[in-house]
Amino acid sequence: MPAKVKEMTLKINFKARIVILIFEDMKKLLYLIIPIALIGCDDGDLILDDLDFEGATVQACEILEDEDTSDYLFYMINDTETISLQLSTTDDILSSEATHGPYSLTTNDLEYRKLSDAAGSDYYCNDIPPSSPTTLQTFIGEDGDVYIVTSIEEEDNDGISAVDEGIATLQDTDMDGLPDYIDEDDDGDNVLTINEGINLTDLS
């Protein structure tokens, strides 16, 4: 995934403090900024004023991909509480530097769950959902919008910026399937690019 998700902002029918969630997997960081709490219901308003996910890590899995659409599931587990966002989009949100959205929560599900016991790491992203723990409470964001901001970063730490390594065109000098900006050995000569003494000169 050539870009990282720098920020995800959800504007929904919740009210509360902002929780910052961080996803780290293979040098990619996902920052989610989620306003969370008040959910409208038929019996009145239920206020969740103490959701603490700051120590938890955001995980993700791609649950479906076809020629035009990708479905992603982002989730956090904090002991007996979980928050998940299922997002379906035709946008290439993780491969370009841009602001994507808005994506409507009427078609993308944001869900909070209170569980009977601590959830394991295999609670999400399984073909067959686990039988335990059981769900005690479920709250669903009924409407609102999701905006995703992605930014490009150098990923191979070779001292050459992603722009100079052709990230815009996914330049792949040695044709090994890894774009140069995430390839530690751009030319495939078994010498790391950082050790090849490359000097870039601005001729403009």
N, C-alpha and C. Protein backbone atom coordinates (compact mmCIF):
# COMPACT_ATOMS: atom_id res chain seq x y z
N MET A 1 0.84 -1.17 0.00
CA MET A 1 0.00 0.00 0.00
C MET A 1 0.89 1.23 0.00
N PRO A 2 0.98 1.95 -1.09
CA PRO A 2 1.93 3.03 -1.23
C PRO A 2 1.74 4.22 -0.31
N ALA A 3 0.56 4.49 0.16
CA ALA A 3 0.34 5.65 1.02
C ALA A 3 -0.13 5.19 2.39
N LYS A 4 0.01 6.07 3.34
CA LYS A 4 -0.55 5.76 4.65
C LYS A 4 -1.77 6.63 4.88
N VAL A 5 -2.69 6.13 5.65
CA VAL A 5 -3.82 6.95 6.04
C VAL A 5 -3.35 7.82 7.20
N LYS A 6 -3.28 9.11 6.94
CA LYS A 6 -2.80 10.03 7.97
C LYS A 6 -3.90 10.36 8.95
N GLU A 7 -5.10 10.49 8.45
CA GLU A 7 -6.18 10.94 9.33
C GLU A 7 -7.51 10.45 8.79
N MET A 8 -8.34 9.98 9.67
CA MET A 8 -9.71 9.65 9.30
C MET A 8 -10.63 10.37 10.28
N THR A 9 -11.49 11.18 9.76
CA THR A 9 -12.39 11.96 10.60
C THR A 9 -13.82 11.53 10.35
N LEU A 10 -14.52 11.19 11.40
CA LEU A 10 -15.91 10.79 11.28
C LEU A 10 -16.79 11.85 11.90
N LYS A 11 -17.75 12.33 11.13
CA LYS A 11 -18.74 13.27 11.64
C LYS A 11 -20.05 12.52 11.68
N ILE A 12 -20.47 12.16 12.88
CA ILE A 12 -21.63 11.30 13.02
C ILE A 12 -22.55 11.83 14.11
N ASN A 13 -23.64 11.09 14.37
CA ASN A 13 -24.57 11.54 15.39
C ASN A 13 -24.15 11.07 16.78
N PHE A 14 -22.84 11.10 17.03
CA PHE A 14 -22.28 10.88 18.34
C PHE A 14 -21.78 12.23 18.83
N LYS A 15 -21.70 12.41 20.14
CA LYS A 15 -21.06 13.60 20.71
C LYS A 15 -20.10 13.11 21.77
N ALA A 16 -18.89 13.63 21.75
CA ALA A 16 -17.96 13.31 22.82
C ALA A 16 -16.57 13.78 22.53
N ARG A 17 -15.66 13.28 23.33
CA ARG A 17 -14.28 13.66 23.15
C ARG A 17 -13.71 12.96 21.92
N ILE A 18 -12.60 13.47 21.45
CA ILE A 18 -11.94 12.87 20.29
C ILE A 18 -10.97 11.80 20.77
N VAL A 19 -11.05 10.65 20.16
CA VAL A 19 -10.15 9.55 20.47
C VAL A 19 -9.22 9.38 19.29
N ILE A 20 -7.93 9.32 19.54
CA ILE A 20 -6.97 9.13 18.46
C ILE A 20 -6.53 7.67 18.47
N LEU A 21 -6.74 7.02 17.33
CA LEU A 21 -6.40 5.62 17.19
C LEU A 21 -5.22 5.49 16.23
N ILE A 22 -4.32 4.59 16.53
CA ILE A 22 -3.13 4.45 15.69
C ILE A 22 -2.99 3.01 15.21
N PHE A 23 -2.84 2.87 13.90
CA PHE A 23 -2.66 1.55 13.28
C PHE A 23 -1.24 1.45 12.76
N GLU A 24 -0.53 0.41 13.15
CA GLU A 24 0.82 0.24 12.66
C GLU A 24 0.98 -1.18 12.16
N ASP A 25 1.33 -1.32 10.89
CA ASP A 25 1.52 -2.64 10.31
C ASP A 25 2.46 -2.50 9.13
N MET A 26 3.63 -3.10 9.22
CA MET A 26 4.60 -3.04 8.14
C MET A 26 4.94 -1.59 7.77
N LYS A 27 5.27 -0.82 8.78
CA LYS A 27 5.72 0.57 8.63
C LYS A 27 4.63 1.52 8.17
N LYS A 28 3.39 1.10 8.20
CA LYS A 28 2.31 2.00 7.81
C LYS A 28 1.58 2.44 9.07
N LEU A 29 1.26 3.68 9.15
CA LEU A 29 0.52 4.20 10.29
C LEU A 29 -0.84 4.67 9.84
N LEU A 30 -1.80 4.33 10.63
CA LEU A 30 -3.16 4.77 10.34
C LEU A 30 -3.64 5.59 11.52
N TYR A 31 -3.93 6.84 11.29
CA TYR A 31 -4.42 7.70 12.34
C TYR A 31 -5.91 7.91 12.12
N LEU A 32 -6.68 7.52 13.07
CA LEU A 32 -8.11 7.71 12.99
C LEU A 32 -8.50 8.71 14.07
N ILE A 33 -9.19 9.74 13.68
CA ILE A 33 -9.70 10.68 14.65
C ILE A 33 -11.20 10.51 14.67
N ILE A 34 -11.72 10.04 15.78
CA ILE A 34 -13.12 9.64 15.81
C ILE A 34 -13.85 10.36 16.94
N PRO A 35 -14.79 11.25 16.61
CA PRO A 35 -15.65 11.78 17.66
C PRO A 35 -16.64 10.70 18.06
N ILE A 36 -16.69 10.36 19.36
CA ILE A 36 -17.49 9.23 19.77
C ILE A 36 -18.39 9.62 20.94
N ALA A 37 -19.58 9.20 21.00
CA ALA A 37 -20.36 9.02 22.21
C ALA A 37 -21.84 9.03 22.08
N LEU A 38 -22.53 10.15 22.07
CA LEU A 38 -23.98 10.16 22.21
C LEU A 38 -24.67 9.51 21.02
N ILE A 39 -25.53 8.53 21.29
CA ILE A 39 -26.26 7.84 20.23
C ILE A 39 -27.75 8.03 20.48
N GLY A 40 -28.49 8.49 19.46
CA GLY A 40 -29.93 8.66 19.62
C GLY A 40 -30.63 7.32 19.54
N CYS A 41 -31.64 7.13 20.38
CA CYS A 41 -32.43 5.91 20.33
C CYS A 41 -33.88 6.24 20.67
N ASP A 42 -34.77 5.30 20.45
CA ASP A 42 -36.20 5.54 20.63
C ASP A 42 -36.57 5.86 22.07
N ASP A 43 -35.79 5.33 23.04
CA ASP A 43 -36.12 5.52 24.45
C ASP A 43 -35.47 6.76 25.04
N GLY A 44 -34.80 7.54 24.21
CA GLY A 44 -34.08 8.70 24.72
C GLY A 44 -32.64 8.63 24.29
N ASP A 45 -31.79 9.47 24.86
CA ASP A 45 -30.39 9.51 24.49
C ASP A 45 -29.54 8.77 25.51
N LEU A 46 -28.68 7.91 25.01
CA LEU A 46 -27.75 7.17 25.85
C LEU A 46 -26.38 7.79 25.67
N ILE A 47 -25.78 8.24 26.76
CA ILE A 47 -24.49 8.91 26.66
C ILE A 47 -23.39 7.94 27.10
N LEU A 48 -22.44 7.72 26.20
CA LEU A 48 -21.25 6.95 26.52
C LEU A 48 -20.14 7.97 26.73
N ASP A 49 -19.75 8.20 27.97
CA ASP A 49 -18.82 9.29 28.23
C ASP A 49 -17.45 8.81 28.65
N ASP A 50 -17.19 7.52 28.60
CA ASP A 50 -15.90 7.02 29.06
C ASP A 50 -15.41 5.91 28.15
N LEU A 51 -15.25 6.21 26.87
CA LEU A 51 -14.67 5.25 25.94
C LEU A 51 -13.18 5.52 25.86
N ASP A 52 -12.38 4.57 26.28
CA ASP A 52 -10.93 4.78 26.30
C ASP A 52 -10.26 3.74 25.42
N PHE A 53 -9.86 4.15 24.22
CA PHE A 53 -9.17 3.26 23.29
C PHE A 53 -7.76 3.76 22.98
N GLU A 54 -7.26 4.70 23.77
CA GLU A 54 -5.97 5.30 23.46
C GLU A 54 -4.82 4.31 23.56
N GLY A 55 -4.94 3.30 24.41
CA GLY A 55 -3.86 2.32 24.53
C GLY A 55 -3.98 1.16 23.57
N ALA A 56 -5.06 1.12 22.82
CA ALA A 56 -5.29 0.01 21.89
C ALA A 56 -4.72 0.34 20.51
N THR A 57 -4.54 -0.68 19.71
CA THR A 57 -3.99 -0.53 18.37
C THR A 57 -5.06 -0.81 17.33
N VAL A 58 -5.14 0.04 16.34
CA VAL A 58 -6.09 -0.19 15.25
C VAL A 58 -5.56 -1.28 14.35
N GLN A 59 -6.41 -2.23 14.03
CA GLN A 59 -6.08 -3.31 13.10
C GLN A 59 -6.95 -3.14 11.86
N ALA A 60 -6.60 -3.79 10.80
CA ALA A 60 -7.38 -3.68 9.57
C ALA A 60 -7.29 -4.95 8.76
N CYS A 61 -8.32 -5.21 8.01
CA CYS A 61 -8.28 -6.30 7.04
C CYS A 61 -9.15 -5.91 5.85
N GLU A 62 -8.73 -6.36 4.68
CA GLU A 62 -9.52 -6.14 3.48
C GLU A 62 -10.43 -7.35 3.35
N ILE A 63 -11.74 -7.13 3.50
CA ILE A 63 -12.66 -8.26 3.56
C ILE A 63 -13.25 -8.62 2.22
N LEU A 64 -13.13 -7.73 1.24
CA LEU A 64 -13.65 -8.03 -0.09
C LEU A 64 -13.04 -7.06 -1.08
N GLU A 65 -12.63 -7.60 -2.22
CA GLU A 65 -12.10 -6.75 -3.28
C GLU A 65 -12.53 -7.31 -4.61
N ASP A 66 -13.10 -6.46 -5.45
CA ASP A 66 -13.38 -6.86 -6.82
C ASP A 66 -12.75 -5.84 -7.75
N GLU A 67 -13.10 -5.87 -8.99
CA GLU A 67 -12.44 -5.01 -9.97
C GLU A 67 -12.62 -3.53 -9.68
N ASP A 68 -13.74 -3.17 -9.09
CA ASP A 68 -14.05 -1.75 -8.89
C ASP A 68 -14.10 -1.31 -7.44
N THR A 69 -14.39 -2.22 -6.51
CA THR A 69 -14.68 -1.84 -5.13
C THR A 69 -13.82 -2.61 -4.15
N SER A 70 -13.37 -1.92 -3.10
CA SER A 70 -12.67 -2.57 -1.99
C SER A 70 -13.45 -2.32 -0.72
N ASP A 71 -13.59 -3.36 0.10
CA ASP A 71 -14.24 -3.26 1.40
C ASP A 71 -13.19 -3.47 2.48
N TYR A 72 -13.07 -2.52 3.38
CA TYR A 72 -12.10 -2.59 4.46
C TYR A 72 -12.82 -2.66 5.80
N LEU A 73 -12.21 -3.36 6.76
CA LEU A 73 -12.70 -3.36 8.13
C LEU A 73 -11.58 -2.87 9.02
N PHE A 74 -11.79 -1.71 9.65
CA PHE A 74 -10.86 -1.17 10.63
C PHE A 74 -11.47 -1.40 12.01
N TYR A 75 -10.66 -1.86 12.96
CA TYR A 75 -11.23 -2.16 14.28
C TYR A 75 -10.19 -1.97 15.37
N MET A 76 -10.71 -1.72 16.57
CA MET A 76 -9.90 -1.64 17.77
C MET A 76 -10.53 -2.50 18.85
N ILE A 77 -9.68 -3.18 19.59
CA ILE A 77 -10.14 -4.00 20.71
C ILE A 77 -9.46 -3.49 21.97
N ASN A 78 -10.26 -3.13 22.97
CA ASN A 78 -9.73 -2.71 24.26
C ASN A 78 -10.42 -3.54 25.33
N ASP A 79 -9.84 -4.70 25.61
CA ASP A 79 -10.38 -5.61 26.61
C ASP A 79 -11.78 -6.07 26.20
N THR A 80 -12.82 -5.56 26.86
CA THR A 80 -14.19 -6.01 26.56
C THR A 80 -14.97 -5.03 25.70
N GLU A 81 -14.27 -4.07 25.09
CA GLU A 81 -14.93 -3.11 24.21
C GLU A 81 -14.27 -3.14 22.84
N THR A 82 -15.08 -2.94 21.80
CA THR A 82 -14.53 -2.84 20.45
C THR A 82 -15.22 -1.71 19.69
N ILE A 83 -14.48 -1.14 18.75
CA ILE A 83 -15.03 -0.20 17.79
C ILE A 83 -14.59 -0.67 16.41
N SER A 84 -15.52 -0.70 15.48
CA SER A 84 -15.17 -1.13 14.13
C SER A 84 -15.83 -0.23 13.09
N LEU A 85 -15.15 -0.10 11.96
CA LEU A 85 -15.68 0.65 10.83
C LEU A 85 -15.51 -0.19 9.58
N GLN A 86 -16.62 -0.50 8.93
CA GLN A 86 -16.57 -1.20 7.65
C GLN A 86 -16.79 -0.17 6.55
N LEU A 87 -15.82 -0.07 5.65
CA LEU A 87 -15.83 0.97 4.63
C LEU A 87 -15.74 0.33 3.25
N SER A 88 -16.68 0.69 2.39
CA SER A 88 -16.69 0.22 1.01
C SER A 88 -16.47 1.41 0.09
N THR A 89 -15.50 1.30 -0.82
CA THR A 89 -15.19 2.43 -1.68
C THR A 89 -14.59 1.98 -3.00
N THR A 90 -14.82 2.77 -4.03
CA THR A 90 -14.17 2.56 -5.32
C THR A 90 -12.89 3.38 -5.41
N ASP A 91 -12.66 4.25 -4.43
CA ASP A 91 -11.46 5.08 -4.42
C ASP A 91 -10.25 4.26 -3.98
N ASP A 92 -9.11 4.56 -4.55
CA ASP A 92 -7.87 3.90 -4.16
C ASP A 92 -7.29 4.67 -2.98
N ILE A 93 -7.91 4.52 -1.82
CA ILE A 93 -7.62 5.40 -0.69
C ILE A 93 -6.23 5.22 -0.11
N LEU A 94 -5.60 4.08 -0.29
CA LEU A 94 -4.30 3.84 0.32
C LEU A 94 -3.15 3.96 -0.66
N SER A 95 -3.40 4.43 -1.87
CA SER A 95 -2.34 4.50 -2.87
C SER A 95 -2.13 5.88 -3.46
N SER A 96 -2.80 6.88 -2.93
CA SER A 96 -2.62 8.22 -3.47
C SER A 96 -2.74 9.25 -2.36
N GLU A 97 -2.05 10.37 -2.56
CA GLU A 97 -2.08 11.44 -1.56
C GLU A 97 -3.26 12.34 -1.86
N ALA A 98 -4.25 12.28 -1.01
CA ALA A 98 -5.47 13.04 -1.27
C ALA A 98 -6.37 13.00 -0.05
N THR A 99 -7.41 13.82 -0.11
CA THR A 99 -8.49 13.73 0.87
C THR A 99 -9.64 13.01 0.18
N HIS A 100 -10.07 11.92 0.76
CA HIS A 100 -11.14 11.11 0.18
C HIS A 100 -12.41 11.27 1.00
N GLY A 101 -13.53 11.23 0.32
CA GLY A 101 -14.80 11.33 1.01
C GLY A 101 -15.58 12.53 0.52
N PRO A 102 -16.72 12.78 1.14
CA PRO A 102 -17.24 12.04 2.30
C PRO A 102 -17.81 10.69 1.92
N TYR A 103 -17.67 9.73 2.85
CA TYR A 103 -18.32 8.44 2.74
C TYR A 103 -19.43 8.42 3.78
N SER A 104 -20.60 8.06 3.38
CA SER A 104 -21.76 8.12 4.27
C SER A 104 -21.81 6.92 5.20
N LEU A 105 -22.16 7.18 6.47
CA LEU A 105 -22.33 6.09 7.42
C LEU A 105 -23.65 5.37 7.24
N THR A 106 -24.48 5.82 6.31
CA THR A 106 -25.69 5.06 6.01
C THR A 106 -25.34 3.83 5.18
N THR A 107 -24.18 3.85 4.53
CA THR A 107 -23.74 2.69 3.75
C THR A 107 -22.43 2.11 4.27
N ASN A 108 -21.81 2.75 5.23
CA ASN A 108 -20.58 2.26 5.86
C ASN A 108 -20.82 2.19 7.36
N ASP A 109 -20.63 1.01 7.93
CA ASP A 109 -21.06 0.75 9.30
C ASP A 109 -19.99 1.09 10.33
N LEU A 110 -20.34 1.95 11.28
CA LEU A 110 -19.53 2.21 12.46
C LEU A 110 -20.25 1.59 13.65
N GLU A 111 -19.54 0.73 14.39
CA GLU A 111 -20.20 -0.03 15.45
C GLU A 111 -19.34 -0.09 16.71
N TYR A 112 -19.98 0.12 17.85
CA TYR A 112 -19.36 -0.05 19.16
C TYR A 112 -19.99 -1.26 19.83
N ARG A 113 -19.16 -2.12 20.42
CA ARG A 113 -19.68 -3.30 21.12
C ARG A 113 -19.10 -3.39 22.53
N LYS A 114 -19.95 -3.76 23.46
CA LYS A 114 -19.54 -4.12 24.82
C LYS A 114 -19.69 -5.63 24.91
N LEU A 115 -18.60 -6.33 25.30
CA LEU A 115 -18.58 -7.79 25.27
C LEU A 115 -18.60 -8.39 26.67
N SER A 116 -18.96 -9.66 26.74
CA SER A 116 -19.03 -10.36 28.02
C SER A 116 -17.64 -10.65 28.59
N ASP A 117 -16.67 -10.85 27.72
CA ASP A 117 -15.29 -11.14 28.13
C ASP A 117 -14.34 -10.44 27.16
N ALA A 118 -13.07 -10.48 27.49
CA ALA A 118 -12.07 -9.86 26.62
C ALA A 118 -12.05 -10.56 25.27
N ALA A 119 -11.98 -9.77 24.22
CA ALA A 119 -11.93 -10.31 22.86
C ALA A 119 -10.50 -10.66 22.49
N GLY A 120 -10.33 -11.77 21.80
CA GLY A 120 -9.02 -12.16 21.32
C GLY A 120 -8.67 -11.46 20.02
N SER A 121 -7.44 -11.66 19.58
CA SER A 121 -6.98 -11.02 18.35
C SER A 121 -7.69 -11.56 17.12
N ASP A 122 -8.34 -12.71 17.26
CA ASP A 122 -9.05 -13.32 16.12
C ASP A 122 -10.54 -13.00 16.13
N TYR A 123 -10.94 -12.00 16.90
CA TYR A 123 -12.37 -11.70 17.02
C TYR A 123 -12.95 -11.20 15.70
N TYR A 124 -12.18 -10.42 14.96
CA TYR A 124 -12.61 -9.91 13.66
C TYR A 124 -11.88 -10.62 12.53
N CYS A 125 -12.35 -10.39 11.32
CA CYS A 125 -11.69 -10.83 10.08
C CYS A 125 -11.66 -12.35 9.90
N ASN A 126 -12.60 -13.05 10.48
CA ASN A 126 -12.70 -14.49 10.28
C ASN A 126 -13.87 -14.81 9.38
N ASP A 127 -13.74 -15.88 8.60
CA ASP A 127 -14.86 -16.33 7.77
C ASP A 127 -16.03 -16.76 8.65
N ILE A 128 -15.69 -17.40 9.79
CA ILE A 128 -16.72 -17.82 10.75
C ILE A 128 -16.49 -17.05 12.04
N PRO A 129 -17.42 -16.17 12.44
CA PRO A 129 -17.25 -15.39 13.67
C PRO A 129 -17.12 -16.30 14.89
N PRO A 130 -16.29 -15.93 15.86
CA PRO A 130 -16.15 -16.75 17.07
C PRO A 130 -17.44 -16.76 17.88
N SER A 131 -17.67 -17.86 18.58
CA SER A 131 -18.90 -17.99 19.37
C SER A 131 -18.81 -17.24 20.69
N SER A 132 -17.62 -16.91 21.12
CA SER A 132 -17.44 -16.14 22.35
C SER A 132 -16.30 -15.15 22.13
N PRO A 133 -16.30 -14.05 22.85
CA PRO A 133 -17.29 -13.64 23.84
C PRO A 133 -18.60 -13.21 23.20
N THR A 134 -19.63 -13.15 24.01
CA THR A 134 -20.93 -12.71 23.51
C THR A 134 -21.03 -11.18 23.61
N THR A 135 -21.89 -10.64 22.78
CA THR A 135 -22.09 -9.19 22.75
C THR A 135 -23.18 -8.79 23.73
N LEU A 136 -22.85 -7.91 24.67
CA LEU A 136 -23.81 -7.43 25.66
C LEU A 136 -24.56 -6.20 25.17
N GLN A 137 -23.85 -5.31 24.49
CA GLN A 137 -24.46 -4.09 23.96
C GLN A 137 -23.85 -3.77 22.60
N THR A 138 -24.67 -3.24 21.72
CA THR A 138 -24.20 -2.80 20.41
C THR A 138 -24.78 -1.44 20.10
N PHE A 139 -23.93 -0.51 19.71
CA PHE A 139 -24.39 0.81 19.28
C PHE A 139 -23.86 1.06 17.88
N ILE A 140 -24.71 1.55 17.00
CA ILE A 140 -24.36 1.74 15.60
C ILE A 140 -24.53 3.21 15.22
N GLY A 141 -23.52 3.76 14.56
CA GLY A 141 -23.64 5.12 14.03
C GLY A 141 -24.64 5.11 12.89
N GLU A 142 -25.74 5.82 13.06
CA GLU A 142 -26.84 5.73 12.09
C GLU A 142 -26.67 6.66 10.90
N ASP A 143 -25.98 7.77 11.07
CA ASP A 143 -25.76 8.67 9.95
C ASP A 143 -24.51 9.50 10.21
N GLY A 144 -24.06 10.16 9.19
CA GLY A 144 -22.85 10.96 9.29
C GLY A 144 -21.93 10.70 8.12
N ASP A 145 -20.75 11.27 8.17
CA ASP A 145 -19.80 11.18 7.08
C ASP A 145 -18.42 10.79 7.57
N VAL A 146 -17.67 10.14 6.70
CA VAL A 146 -16.28 9.76 6.97
C VAL A 146 -15.40 10.44 5.93
N TYR A 147 -14.35 11.09 6.38
CA TYR A 147 -13.35 11.67 5.49
C TYR A 147 -12.01 11.00 5.79
N ILE A 148 -11.27 10.67 4.75
CA ILE A 148 -9.97 10.02 4.92
C ILE A 148 -8.91 10.87 4.23
N VAL A 149 -7.86 11.20 4.97
CA VAL A 149 -6.75 11.97 4.42
C VAL A 149 -5.53 11.06 4.37
N THR A 150 -4.97 10.89 3.18
CA THR A 150 -3.77 10.06 3.05
C THR A 150 -2.59 10.94 2.67
N SER A 151 -1.42 10.55 3.14
CA SER A 151 -0.21 11.28 2.80
C SER A 151 0.87 10.29 2.41
N ILE A 152 1.76 10.72 1.55
CA ILE A 152 2.83 9.87 1.05
C ILE A 152 4.05 10.01 1.95
N GLU A 153 4.70 8.90 2.24
CA GLU A 153 5.91 8.90 3.03
C GLU A 153 6.94 7.99 2.41
N GLU A 154 8.21 8.32 2.61
CA GLU A 154 9.28 7.41 2.23
C GLU A 154 9.19 6.20 3.14
N GLU A 155 9.25 5.00 2.59
CA GLU A 155 9.08 3.80 3.39
C GLU A 155 10.35 2.96 3.50
N ASP A 156 11.33 3.17 2.60
CA ASP A 156 12.48 2.28 2.61
C ASP A 156 13.70 2.85 3.33
N ASN A 157 13.58 4.08 3.83
CA ASN A 157 14.63 4.69 4.65
C ASN A 157 16.00 4.65 3.97
N ASP A 158 16.03 4.96 2.66
CA ASP A 158 17.31 4.96 1.95
C ASP A 158 17.87 6.36 1.76
N GLY A 159 17.24 7.36 2.38
CA GLY A 159 17.73 8.72 2.28
C GLY A 159 17.27 9.47 1.05
N ILE A 160 16.47 8.82 0.21
CA ILE A 160 15.95 9.45 -1.00
C ILE A 160 14.45 9.61 -0.82
N SER A 161 13.95 10.79 -1.10
CA SER A 161 12.53 11.04 -0.89
C SER A 161 11.68 10.19 -1.83
N ALA A 162 10.46 9.94 -1.42
CA ALA A 162 9.53 9.16 -2.24
C ALA A 162 9.27 9.86 -3.57
N VAL A 163 9.24 11.19 -3.56
CA VAL A 163 9.02 11.94 -4.81
C VAL A 163 10.16 11.69 -5.78
N ASP A 164 11.42 11.76 -5.28
CA ASP A 164 12.58 11.53 -6.14
C ASP A 164 12.67 10.08 -6.60
N GLU A 165 12.01 9.17 -5.90
CA GLU A 165 12.00 7.77 -6.31
C GLU A 165 10.78 7.43 -7.15
N GLY A 166 10.12 8.45 -7.68
CA GLY A 166 9.06 8.23 -8.66
C GLY A 166 7.77 7.68 -8.12
N ILE A 167 7.39 8.13 -6.92
CA ILE A 167 6.16 7.60 -6.33
C ILE A 167 4.92 7.92 -7.16
N ALA A 168 4.95 9.06 -7.86
CA ALA A 168 3.77 9.47 -8.63
C ALA A 168 3.43 8.46 -9.72
N THR A 169 4.47 7.80 -10.25
CA THR A 169 4.24 6.81 -11.33
C THR A 169 4.53 5.40 -10.86
N LEU A 170 4.78 5.23 -9.55
CA LEU A 170 5.15 3.93 -8.98
C LEU A 170 6.34 3.33 -9.72
N GLN A 171 7.35 4.16 -9.93
CA GLN A 171 8.58 3.74 -10.61
C GLN A 171 9.16 2.49 -9.96
N ASP A 172 9.51 1.49 -10.78
CA ASP A 172 10.07 0.22 -10.29
C ASP A 172 11.27 -0.13 -11.16
N THR A 173 12.44 0.39 -10.79
CA THR A 173 13.64 0.27 -11.62
C THR A 173 14.00 -1.18 -11.94
N ASP A 174 13.96 -2.06 -10.94
CA ASP A 174 14.36 -3.44 -11.18
C ASP A 174 13.20 -4.37 -11.50
N MET A 175 12.00 -3.81 -11.64
CA MET A 175 10.82 -4.58 -12.06
C MET A 175 10.56 -5.80 -11.15
N ASP A 176 10.79 -5.61 -9.84
CA ASP A 176 10.56 -6.72 -8.91
C ASP A 176 9.20 -6.65 -8.24
N GLY A 177 8.38 -5.70 -8.66
CA GLY A 177 7.04 -5.58 -8.09
C GLY A 177 6.96 -4.61 -6.93
N LEU A 178 8.11 -4.15 -6.43
CA LEU A 178 8.14 -3.17 -5.35
C LEU A 178 8.52 -1.82 -5.93
N PRO A 179 7.66 -0.81 -5.83
CA PRO A 179 8.05 0.53 -6.28
C PRO A 179 9.32 0.98 -5.56
N ASP A 180 10.14 1.77 -6.25
CA ASP A 180 11.43 2.17 -5.70
C ASP A 180 11.34 2.79 -4.32
N TYR A 181 10.26 3.54 -4.07
CA TYR A 181 10.21 4.26 -2.79
C TYR A 181 9.98 3.34 -1.59
N ILE A 182 9.62 2.08 -1.82
CA ILE A 182 9.54 1.11 -0.72
C ILE A 182 10.49 -0.06 -0.93
N ASP A 183 11.37 0.04 -1.93
CA ASP A 183 12.32 -1.02 -2.25
C ASP A 183 13.69 -0.62 -1.71
N GLU A 184 14.24 -1.40 -0.80
CA GLU A 184 15.54 -1.07 -0.22
C GLU A 184 16.68 -1.23 -1.21
N ASP A 185 16.45 -2.01 -2.28
CA ASP A 185 17.44 -2.20 -3.33
C ASP A 185 16.77 -1.87 -4.67
N ASP A 186 16.78 -0.60 -5.03
CA ASP A 186 16.02 -0.13 -6.19
C ASP A 186 16.41 -0.81 -7.50
N ASP A 187 17.71 -1.05 -7.69
CA ASP A 187 18.15 -1.58 -8.98
C ASP A 187 18.38 -3.09 -8.99
N GLY A 188 18.11 -3.75 -7.87
CA GLY A 188 18.18 -5.21 -7.84
C GLY A 188 19.57 -5.79 -7.94
N ASP A 189 20.60 -5.04 -7.51
CA ASP A 189 21.98 -5.54 -7.62
C ASP A 189 22.49 -6.11 -6.31
N ASN A 190 21.59 -6.33 -5.36
CA ASN A 190 21.91 -6.88 -4.04
C ASN A 190 22.78 -5.96 -3.19
N VAL A 191 22.82 -4.69 -3.56
CA VAL A 191 23.45 -3.66 -2.72
C VAL A 191 22.35 -2.68 -2.35
N LEU A 192 22.15 -2.49 -1.05
CA LEU A 192 21.10 -1.58 -0.61
C LEU A 192 21.32 -0.19 -1.18
N THR A 193 20.25 0.44 -1.61
CA THR A 193 20.34 1.78 -2.21
C THR A 193 21.03 2.76 -1.28
N ILE A 194 20.79 2.64 0.02
CA ILE A 194 21.40 3.56 0.99
C ILE A 194 22.92 3.43 1.00
N ASN A 195 23.44 2.27 0.57
CA ASN A 195 24.89 2.03 0.56
C ASN A 195 25.54 2.30 -0.79
N GLU A 196 24.78 2.80 -1.76
CA GLU A 196 25.32 2.97 -3.11
C GLU A 196 25.86 4.37 -3.37
N GLY A 197 25.81 5.24 -2.37
CA GLY A 197 26.40 6.57 -2.53
C GLY A 197 25.73 7.42 -3.57
N ILE A 198 24.42 7.36 -3.65
CA ILE A 198 23.68 8.13 -4.64
C ILE A 198 23.56 9.57 -4.18
N ASN A 199 23.88 10.50 -5.09
CA ASN A 199 23.72 11.92 -4.81
C ASN A 199 22.72 12.50 -5.79
N LEU A 200 21.73 13.19 -5.28
CA LEU A 200 20.73 13.82 -6.13
C LEU A 200 21.03 15.30 -6.23
N THR A 201 21.06 15.82 -7.46
CA THR A 201 21.36 17.23 -7.69
C THR A 201 20.16 17.91 -8.32
N ASP A 202 19.77 19.03 -7.78
CA ASP A 202 18.67 19.81 -8.34
C ASP A 202 19.20 20.66 -9.48
N LEU A 203 18.80 20.33 -10.71
CA LEU A 203 19.29 21.03 -11.89
C LEU A 203 18.36 22.15 -12.33
N SER A 204 17.30 22.40 -11.56
CA SER A 204 16.34 23.43 -11.98
C SER A 204 16.89 24.83 -11.73
